[in-house]
PDB file of C-alpha atoms in Angstrom:
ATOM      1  CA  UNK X   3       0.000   0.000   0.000  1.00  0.00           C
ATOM      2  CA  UNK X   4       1.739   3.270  -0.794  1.00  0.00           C
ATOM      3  CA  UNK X   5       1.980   6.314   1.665  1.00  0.00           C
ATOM      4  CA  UNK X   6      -0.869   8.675  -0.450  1.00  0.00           C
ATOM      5  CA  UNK X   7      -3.319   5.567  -0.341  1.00  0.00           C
ATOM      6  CA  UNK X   8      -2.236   5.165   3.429  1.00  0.00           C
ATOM      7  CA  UNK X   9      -3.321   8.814   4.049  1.00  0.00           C
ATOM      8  CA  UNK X  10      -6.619   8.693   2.036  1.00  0.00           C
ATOM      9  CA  UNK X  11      -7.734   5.673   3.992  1.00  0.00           C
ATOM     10  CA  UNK X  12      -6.262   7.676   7.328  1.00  0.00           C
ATOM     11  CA  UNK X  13      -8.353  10.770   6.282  1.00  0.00           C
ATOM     12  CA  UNK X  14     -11.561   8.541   5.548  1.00  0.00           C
ATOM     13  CA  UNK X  15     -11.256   6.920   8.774  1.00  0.00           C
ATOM     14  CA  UNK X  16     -11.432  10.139  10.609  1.00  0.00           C
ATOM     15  CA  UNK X  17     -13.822  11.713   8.865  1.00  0.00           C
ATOM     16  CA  UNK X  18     -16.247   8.574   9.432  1.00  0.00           C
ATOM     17  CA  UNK X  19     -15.578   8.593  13.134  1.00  0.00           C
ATOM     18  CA  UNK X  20     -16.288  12.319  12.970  1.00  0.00           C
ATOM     19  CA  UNK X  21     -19.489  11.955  11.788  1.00  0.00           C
ATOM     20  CA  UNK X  22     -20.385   8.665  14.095  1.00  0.00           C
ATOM     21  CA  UNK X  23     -19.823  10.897  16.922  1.00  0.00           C
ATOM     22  CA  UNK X  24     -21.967  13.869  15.788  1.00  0.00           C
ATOM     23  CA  UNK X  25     -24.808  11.748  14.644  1.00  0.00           C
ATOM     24  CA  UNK X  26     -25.101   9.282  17.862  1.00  0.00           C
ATOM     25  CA  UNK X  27     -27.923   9.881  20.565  1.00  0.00           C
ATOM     26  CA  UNK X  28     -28.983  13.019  17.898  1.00  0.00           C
ATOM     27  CA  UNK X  29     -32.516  11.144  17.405  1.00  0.00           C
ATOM     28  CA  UNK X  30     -34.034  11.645  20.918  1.00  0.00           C
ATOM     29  CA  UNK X  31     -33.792  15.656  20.441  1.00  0.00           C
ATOM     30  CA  UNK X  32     -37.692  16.267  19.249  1.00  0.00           C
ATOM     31  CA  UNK X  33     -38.332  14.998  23.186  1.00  0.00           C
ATOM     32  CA  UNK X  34     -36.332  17.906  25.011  1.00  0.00           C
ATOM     33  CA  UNK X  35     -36.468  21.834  24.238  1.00  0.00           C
ATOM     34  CA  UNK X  36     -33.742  24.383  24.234  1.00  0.00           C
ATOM     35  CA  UNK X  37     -34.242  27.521  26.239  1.00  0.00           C
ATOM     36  CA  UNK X  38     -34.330  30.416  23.353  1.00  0.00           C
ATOM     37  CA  UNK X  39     -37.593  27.507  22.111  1.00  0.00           C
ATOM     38  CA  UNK X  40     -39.436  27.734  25.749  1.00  0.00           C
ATOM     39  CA  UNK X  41     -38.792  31.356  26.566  1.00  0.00           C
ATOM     40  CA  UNK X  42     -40.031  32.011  22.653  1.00  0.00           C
ATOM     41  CA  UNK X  43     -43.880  30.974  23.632  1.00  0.00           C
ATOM     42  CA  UNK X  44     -43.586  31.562  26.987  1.00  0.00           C
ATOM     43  CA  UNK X  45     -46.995  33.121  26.595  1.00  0.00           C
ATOM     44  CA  UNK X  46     -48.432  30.364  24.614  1.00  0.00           C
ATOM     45  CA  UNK X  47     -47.188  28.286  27.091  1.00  0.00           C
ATOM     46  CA  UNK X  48     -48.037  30.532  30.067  1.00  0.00           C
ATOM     47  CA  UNK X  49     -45.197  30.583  32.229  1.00  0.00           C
ATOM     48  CA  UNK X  50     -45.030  31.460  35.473  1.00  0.00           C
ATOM     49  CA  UNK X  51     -42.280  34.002  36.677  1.00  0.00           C
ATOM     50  CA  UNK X  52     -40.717  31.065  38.636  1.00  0.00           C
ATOM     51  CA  UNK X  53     -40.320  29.165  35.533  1.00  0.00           C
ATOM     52  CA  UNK X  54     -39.378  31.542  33.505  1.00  0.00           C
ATOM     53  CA  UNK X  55     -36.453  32.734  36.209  1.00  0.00           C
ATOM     54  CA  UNK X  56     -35.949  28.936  36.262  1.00  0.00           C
ATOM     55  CA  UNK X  57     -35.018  28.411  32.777  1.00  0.00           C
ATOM     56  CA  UNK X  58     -32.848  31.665  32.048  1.00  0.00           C
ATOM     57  CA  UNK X  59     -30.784  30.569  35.423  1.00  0.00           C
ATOM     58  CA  UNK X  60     -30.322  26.803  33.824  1.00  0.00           C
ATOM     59  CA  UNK X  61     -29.381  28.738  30.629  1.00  0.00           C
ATOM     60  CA  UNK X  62     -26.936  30.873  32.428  1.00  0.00           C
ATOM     61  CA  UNK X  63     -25.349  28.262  34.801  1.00  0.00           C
ATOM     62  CA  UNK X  64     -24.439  26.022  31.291  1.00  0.00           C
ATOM     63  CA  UNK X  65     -23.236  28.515  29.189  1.00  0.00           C
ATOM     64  CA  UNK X  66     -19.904  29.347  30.190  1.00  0.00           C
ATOM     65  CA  UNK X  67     -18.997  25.626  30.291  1.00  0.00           C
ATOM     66  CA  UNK X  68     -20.452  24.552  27.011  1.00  0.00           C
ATOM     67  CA  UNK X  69     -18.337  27.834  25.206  1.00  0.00           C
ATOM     68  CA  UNK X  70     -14.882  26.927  26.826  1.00  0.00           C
ATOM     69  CA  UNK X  71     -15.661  22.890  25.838  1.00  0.00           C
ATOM     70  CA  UNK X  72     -16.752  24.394  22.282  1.00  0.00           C
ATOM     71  CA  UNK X  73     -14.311  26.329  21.990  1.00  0.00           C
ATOM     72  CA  UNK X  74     -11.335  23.621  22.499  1.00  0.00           C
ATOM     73  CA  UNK X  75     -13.119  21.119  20.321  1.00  0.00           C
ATOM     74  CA  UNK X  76     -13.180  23.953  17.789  1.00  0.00           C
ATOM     75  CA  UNK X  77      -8.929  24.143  18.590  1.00  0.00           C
ATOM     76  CA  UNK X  78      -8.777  20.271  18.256  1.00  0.00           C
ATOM     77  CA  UNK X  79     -10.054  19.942  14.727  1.00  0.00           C
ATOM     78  CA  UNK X  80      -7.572  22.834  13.689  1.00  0.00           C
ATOM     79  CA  UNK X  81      -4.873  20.777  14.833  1.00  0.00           C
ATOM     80  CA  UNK X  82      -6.482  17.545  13.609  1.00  0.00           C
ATOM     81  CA  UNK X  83      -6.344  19.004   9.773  1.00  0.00           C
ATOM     82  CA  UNK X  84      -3.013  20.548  10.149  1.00  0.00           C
ATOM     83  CA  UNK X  85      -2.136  16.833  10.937  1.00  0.00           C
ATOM     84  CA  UNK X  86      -3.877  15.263   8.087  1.00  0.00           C
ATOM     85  CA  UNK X  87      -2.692  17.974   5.262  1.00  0.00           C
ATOM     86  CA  UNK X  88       1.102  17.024   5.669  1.00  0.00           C
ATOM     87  CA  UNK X  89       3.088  15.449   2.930  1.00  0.00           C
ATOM     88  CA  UNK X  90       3.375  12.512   5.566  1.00  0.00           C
ATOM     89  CA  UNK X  91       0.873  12.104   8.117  1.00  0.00           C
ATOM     90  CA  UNK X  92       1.780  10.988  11.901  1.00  0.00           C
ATOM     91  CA  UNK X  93      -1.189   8.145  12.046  1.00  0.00           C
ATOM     92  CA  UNK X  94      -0.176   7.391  15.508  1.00  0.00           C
ATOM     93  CA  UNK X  95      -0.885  11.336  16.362  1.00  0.00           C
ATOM     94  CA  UNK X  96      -3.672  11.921  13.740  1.00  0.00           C
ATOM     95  CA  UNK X  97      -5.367   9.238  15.648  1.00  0.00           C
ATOM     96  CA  UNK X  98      -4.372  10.447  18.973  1.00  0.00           C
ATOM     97  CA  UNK X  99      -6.010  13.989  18.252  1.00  0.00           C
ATOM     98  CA  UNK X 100      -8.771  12.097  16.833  1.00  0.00           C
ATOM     99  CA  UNK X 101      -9.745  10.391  20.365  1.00  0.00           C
ATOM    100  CA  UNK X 102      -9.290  13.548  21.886  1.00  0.00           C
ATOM    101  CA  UNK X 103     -11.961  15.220  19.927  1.00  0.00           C
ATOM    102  CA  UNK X 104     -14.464  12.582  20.228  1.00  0.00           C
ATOM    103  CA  UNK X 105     -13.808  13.237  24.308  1.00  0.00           C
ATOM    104  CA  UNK X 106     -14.689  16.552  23.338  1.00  0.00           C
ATOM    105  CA  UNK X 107     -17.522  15.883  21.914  1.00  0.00           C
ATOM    106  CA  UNK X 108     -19.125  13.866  24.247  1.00  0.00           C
ATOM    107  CA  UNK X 109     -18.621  16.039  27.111  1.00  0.00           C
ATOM    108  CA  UNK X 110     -20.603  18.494  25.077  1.00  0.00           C
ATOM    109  CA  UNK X 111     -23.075  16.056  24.486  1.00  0.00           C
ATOM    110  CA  UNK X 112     -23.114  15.209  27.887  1.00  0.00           C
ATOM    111  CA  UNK X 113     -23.232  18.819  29.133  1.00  0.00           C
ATOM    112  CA  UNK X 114     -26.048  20.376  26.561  1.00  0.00           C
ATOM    113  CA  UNK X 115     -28.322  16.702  27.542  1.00  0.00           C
ATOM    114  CA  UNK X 116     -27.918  17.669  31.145  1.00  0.00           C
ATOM    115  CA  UNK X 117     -29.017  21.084  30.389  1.00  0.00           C
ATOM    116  CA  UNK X 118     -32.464  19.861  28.326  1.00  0.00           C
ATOM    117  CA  UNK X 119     -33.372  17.703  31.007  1.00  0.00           C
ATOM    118  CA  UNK X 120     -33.362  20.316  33.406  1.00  0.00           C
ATOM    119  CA  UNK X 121     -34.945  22.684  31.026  1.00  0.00           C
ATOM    120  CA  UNK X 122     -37.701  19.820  30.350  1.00  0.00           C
ATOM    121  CA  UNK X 123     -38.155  18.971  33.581  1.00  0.00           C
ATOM    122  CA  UNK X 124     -39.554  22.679  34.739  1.00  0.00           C
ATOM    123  CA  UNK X 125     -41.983  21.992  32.506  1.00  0.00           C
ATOM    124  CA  UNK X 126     -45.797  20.742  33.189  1.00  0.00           C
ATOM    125  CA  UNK X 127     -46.485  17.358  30.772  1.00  0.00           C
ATOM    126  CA  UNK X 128     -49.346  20.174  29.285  1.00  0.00           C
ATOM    127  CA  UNK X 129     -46.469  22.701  28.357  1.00  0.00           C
ATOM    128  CA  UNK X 130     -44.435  20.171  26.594  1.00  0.00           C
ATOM    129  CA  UNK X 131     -47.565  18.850  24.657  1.00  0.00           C
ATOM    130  CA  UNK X 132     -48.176  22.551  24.138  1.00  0.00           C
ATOM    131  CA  UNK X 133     -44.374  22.724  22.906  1.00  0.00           C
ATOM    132  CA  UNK X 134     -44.050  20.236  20.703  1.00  0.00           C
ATOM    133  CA  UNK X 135     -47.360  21.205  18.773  1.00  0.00           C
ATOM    134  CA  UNK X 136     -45.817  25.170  18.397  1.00  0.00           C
ATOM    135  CA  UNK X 137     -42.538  23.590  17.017  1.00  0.00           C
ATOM    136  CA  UNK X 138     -43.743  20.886  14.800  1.00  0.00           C
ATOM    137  CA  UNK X 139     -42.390  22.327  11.927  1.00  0.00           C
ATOM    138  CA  UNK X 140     -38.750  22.376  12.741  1.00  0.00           C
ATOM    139  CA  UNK X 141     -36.754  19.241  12.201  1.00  0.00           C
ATOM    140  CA  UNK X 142     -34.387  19.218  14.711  1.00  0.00           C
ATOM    141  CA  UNK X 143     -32.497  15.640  13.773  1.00  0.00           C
ATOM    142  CA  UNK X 144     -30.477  18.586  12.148  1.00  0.00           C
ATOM    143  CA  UNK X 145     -29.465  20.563  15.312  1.00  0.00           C
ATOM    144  CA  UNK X 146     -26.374  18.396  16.408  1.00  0.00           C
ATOM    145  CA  UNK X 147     -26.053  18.729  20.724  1.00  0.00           C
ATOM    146  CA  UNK X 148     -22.426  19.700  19.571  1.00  0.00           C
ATOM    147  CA  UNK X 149     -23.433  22.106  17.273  1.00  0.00           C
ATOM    148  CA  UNK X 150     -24.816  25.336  19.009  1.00  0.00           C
ATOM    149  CA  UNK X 151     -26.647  25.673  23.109  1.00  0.00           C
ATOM    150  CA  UNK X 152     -29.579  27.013  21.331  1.00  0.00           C
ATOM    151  CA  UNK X 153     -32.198  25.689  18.815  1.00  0.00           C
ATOM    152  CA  UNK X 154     -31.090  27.662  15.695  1.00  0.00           C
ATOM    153  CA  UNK X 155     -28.126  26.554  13.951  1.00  0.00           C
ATOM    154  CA  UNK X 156     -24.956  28.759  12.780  1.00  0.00           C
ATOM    155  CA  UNK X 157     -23.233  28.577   9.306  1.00  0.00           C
ATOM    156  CA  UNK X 158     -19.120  29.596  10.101  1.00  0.00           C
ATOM    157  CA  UNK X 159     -16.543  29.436   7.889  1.00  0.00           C
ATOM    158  CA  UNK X 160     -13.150  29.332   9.193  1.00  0.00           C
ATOM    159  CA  UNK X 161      -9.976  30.048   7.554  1.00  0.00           C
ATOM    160  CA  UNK X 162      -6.583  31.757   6.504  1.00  0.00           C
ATOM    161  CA  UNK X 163      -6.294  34.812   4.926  1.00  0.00           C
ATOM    162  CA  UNK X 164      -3.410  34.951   1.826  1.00  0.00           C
ATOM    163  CA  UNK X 165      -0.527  36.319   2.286  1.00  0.00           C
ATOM    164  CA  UNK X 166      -1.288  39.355   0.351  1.00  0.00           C
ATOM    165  CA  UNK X 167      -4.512  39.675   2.121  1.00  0.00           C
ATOM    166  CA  UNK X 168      -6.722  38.362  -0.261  1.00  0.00           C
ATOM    167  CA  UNK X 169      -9.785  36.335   0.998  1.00  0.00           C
ATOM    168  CA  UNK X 170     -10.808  33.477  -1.449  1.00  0.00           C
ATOM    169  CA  UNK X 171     -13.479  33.525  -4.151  1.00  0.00           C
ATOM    170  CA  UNK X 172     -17.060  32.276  -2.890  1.00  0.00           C
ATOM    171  CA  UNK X 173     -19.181  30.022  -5.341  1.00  0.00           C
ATOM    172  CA  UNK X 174     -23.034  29.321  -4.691  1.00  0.00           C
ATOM    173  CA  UNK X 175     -24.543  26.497  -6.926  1.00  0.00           C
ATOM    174  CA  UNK X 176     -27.797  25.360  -7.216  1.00  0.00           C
ATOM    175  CA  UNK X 177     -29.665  23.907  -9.886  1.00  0.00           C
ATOM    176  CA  UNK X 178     -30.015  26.683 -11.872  1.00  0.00           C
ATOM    177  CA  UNK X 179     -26.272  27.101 -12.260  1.00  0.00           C
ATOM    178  CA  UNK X 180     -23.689  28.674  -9.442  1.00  0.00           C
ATOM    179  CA  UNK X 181     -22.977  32.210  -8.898  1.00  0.00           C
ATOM    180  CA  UNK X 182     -19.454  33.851  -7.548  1.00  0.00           C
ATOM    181  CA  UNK X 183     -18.892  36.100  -4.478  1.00  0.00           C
ATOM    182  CA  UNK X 184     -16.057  38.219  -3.075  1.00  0.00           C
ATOM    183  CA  UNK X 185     -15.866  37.716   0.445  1.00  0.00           C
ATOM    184  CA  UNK X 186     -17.901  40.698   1.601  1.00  0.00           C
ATOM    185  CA  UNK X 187     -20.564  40.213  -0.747  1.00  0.00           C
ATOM    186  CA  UNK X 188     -20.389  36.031   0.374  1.00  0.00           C
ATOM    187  CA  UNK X 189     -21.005  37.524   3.789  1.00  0.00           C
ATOM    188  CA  UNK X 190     -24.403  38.430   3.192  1.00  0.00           C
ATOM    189  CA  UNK X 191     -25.547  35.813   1.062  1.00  0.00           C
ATOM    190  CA  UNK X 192     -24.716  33.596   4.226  1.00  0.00           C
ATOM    191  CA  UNK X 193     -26.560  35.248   6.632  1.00  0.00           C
ATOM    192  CA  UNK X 194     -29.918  34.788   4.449  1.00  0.00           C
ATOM    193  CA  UNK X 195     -28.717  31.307   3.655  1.00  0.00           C
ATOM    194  CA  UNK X 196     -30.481  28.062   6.148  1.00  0.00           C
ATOM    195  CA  UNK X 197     -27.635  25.427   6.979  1.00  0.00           C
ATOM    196  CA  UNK X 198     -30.018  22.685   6.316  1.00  0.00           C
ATOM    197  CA  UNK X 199     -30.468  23.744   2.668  1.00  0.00           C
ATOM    198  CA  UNK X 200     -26.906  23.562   2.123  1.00  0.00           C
ATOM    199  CA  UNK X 201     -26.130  19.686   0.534  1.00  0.00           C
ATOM    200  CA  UNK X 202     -22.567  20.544   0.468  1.00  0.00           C
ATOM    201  CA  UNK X 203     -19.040  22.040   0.979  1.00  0.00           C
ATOM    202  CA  UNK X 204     -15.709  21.737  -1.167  1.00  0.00           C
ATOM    203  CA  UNK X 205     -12.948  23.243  -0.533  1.00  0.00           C
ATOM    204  CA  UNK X 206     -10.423  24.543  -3.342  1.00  0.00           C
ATOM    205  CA  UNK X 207      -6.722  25.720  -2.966  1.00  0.00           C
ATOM    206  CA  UNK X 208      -4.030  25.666  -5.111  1.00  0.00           C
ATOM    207  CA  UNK X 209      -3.517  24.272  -8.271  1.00  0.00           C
ATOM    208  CA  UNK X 210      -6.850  22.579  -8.503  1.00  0.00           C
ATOM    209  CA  UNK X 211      -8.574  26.046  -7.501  1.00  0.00           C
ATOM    210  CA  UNK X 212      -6.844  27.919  -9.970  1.00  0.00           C
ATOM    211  CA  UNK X 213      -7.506  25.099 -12.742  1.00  0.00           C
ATOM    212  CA  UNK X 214     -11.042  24.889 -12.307  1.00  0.00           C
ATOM    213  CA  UNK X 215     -11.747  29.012 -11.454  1.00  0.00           C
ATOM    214  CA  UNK X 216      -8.834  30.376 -13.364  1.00  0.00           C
ATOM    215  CA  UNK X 217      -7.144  33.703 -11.683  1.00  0.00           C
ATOM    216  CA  UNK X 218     -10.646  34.424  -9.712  1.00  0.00           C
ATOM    217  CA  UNK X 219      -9.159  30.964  -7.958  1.00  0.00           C
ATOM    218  CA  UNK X 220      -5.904  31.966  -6.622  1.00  0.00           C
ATOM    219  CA  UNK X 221      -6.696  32.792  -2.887  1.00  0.00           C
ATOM    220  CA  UNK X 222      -8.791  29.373  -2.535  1.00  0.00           C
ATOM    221  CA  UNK X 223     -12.272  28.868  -3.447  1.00  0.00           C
ATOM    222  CA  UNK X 224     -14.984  27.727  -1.021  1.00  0.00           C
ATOM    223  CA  UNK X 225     -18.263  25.957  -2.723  1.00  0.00           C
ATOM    224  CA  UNK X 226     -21.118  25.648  -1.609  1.00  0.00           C
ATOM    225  CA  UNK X 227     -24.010  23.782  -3.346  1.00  0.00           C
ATOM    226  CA  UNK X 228     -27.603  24.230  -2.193  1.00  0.00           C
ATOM    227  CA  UNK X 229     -30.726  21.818  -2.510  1.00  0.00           C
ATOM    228  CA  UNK X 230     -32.508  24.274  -4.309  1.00  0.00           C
TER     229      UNK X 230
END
């Protein structure tokens, strides 16, 4: 087996792990209710002040943790795919990293459950009823407990700038062909953009961004094809 084949395989096996570790114990989610959810119909749901004092301080009391865990998962995968992108890949520290971010992940896991229990557990079996009829058009198998504390998912892009400052060329496609953004003017089509319409992300530097986009290319091109 030669050393590139070696580090596809090493790349798949992460990336496979990765997403076992997302995806497990996602599917009990429609059952428990984030905070920004209940204190959104608190007057459909008529709270009480002592619930509704309940539920911010339950809020409050997690949030701090949750951001510092976040925040050194976030760190982790950095250093994961600084591993992975070398010439010659350290498997025994690829996979080391690796094990460390699935720790990561599961004490998020295991700190935003904690939190929706408690949250679930101030209310009355009518409120929750009540809930889950006000929010029955949201499909949350799509909010990961690693992804964001709160019900409504994030889209962020992370990267390097270019030496010379340049930020790399954007490219929306959809079925009715693709369209090309700056950064600035990607910015915006983001923030109007739903993360679950998106049905994928690729990733272009180099050669093979420059081959396919020609000079717009040279700073890296980020695609992003929607469902639509």
């Amino acid at each position: 087996m030669t050393k590139t084949m070696k580090k596809q395989m090493l790349t798949v096996l992460i990336l496979v792990l990765g997403w076992t570790a997302l995806t497990a114990q996602d599917s009990f989610q429609s059952a428990l209710f984030p905070a920004e959810t209940i204190l959104k119909h608190r007057s459909e749901l008529e709270l009480s002040e002592a619930q509704i004092t309940a539920i911010k301080e339950i809020y409050n009391e997690n949030i701090e943790a949750f951001n510092t865990a976040k925040w050194d998962l976030d760190a982790a995968q950095v250093d994961l795919n600084k591993l992975v992108e070398k010439s010659k890949v350290d498997e025994d520290a690829a996979l080391a990293k690796m094990d460390e971010i699935a720790a990561l992940e599961q004490k998020l896991k295991n700190k935003r459950l904690k939190m929706l229990i408690k949250l679930k557990n101030k209310l009355s079996v009518s409120q929750q009823t009540k809930l889950k009829s006000l929010r029955k058009d949201t499909d949350l198998s799509t909010h990961k407990l690693t992804a964001s504390i709160s019900e409504s998912p994030r889209i962020v892009l992370r990267g390097s700038a270019s030496k010379d400052g340049e930020t790399p060329l954007f490219v929306f496609i959809n079925k009715k062909g693709e369209v090309k953004y700056k950064s600035t003017e990607a910015k915006a089509r983001l923030q109007n953009l739903n993360p679950n319409e998106i049905e994928t992300v690729n990733v272009l530097k180099g050669e093979s961004a420059v081959r396919k986009y020609g000079e717009e290319g040279k700073n890296g091109v980020v695609e992003i094809k929607t469902k639509q």
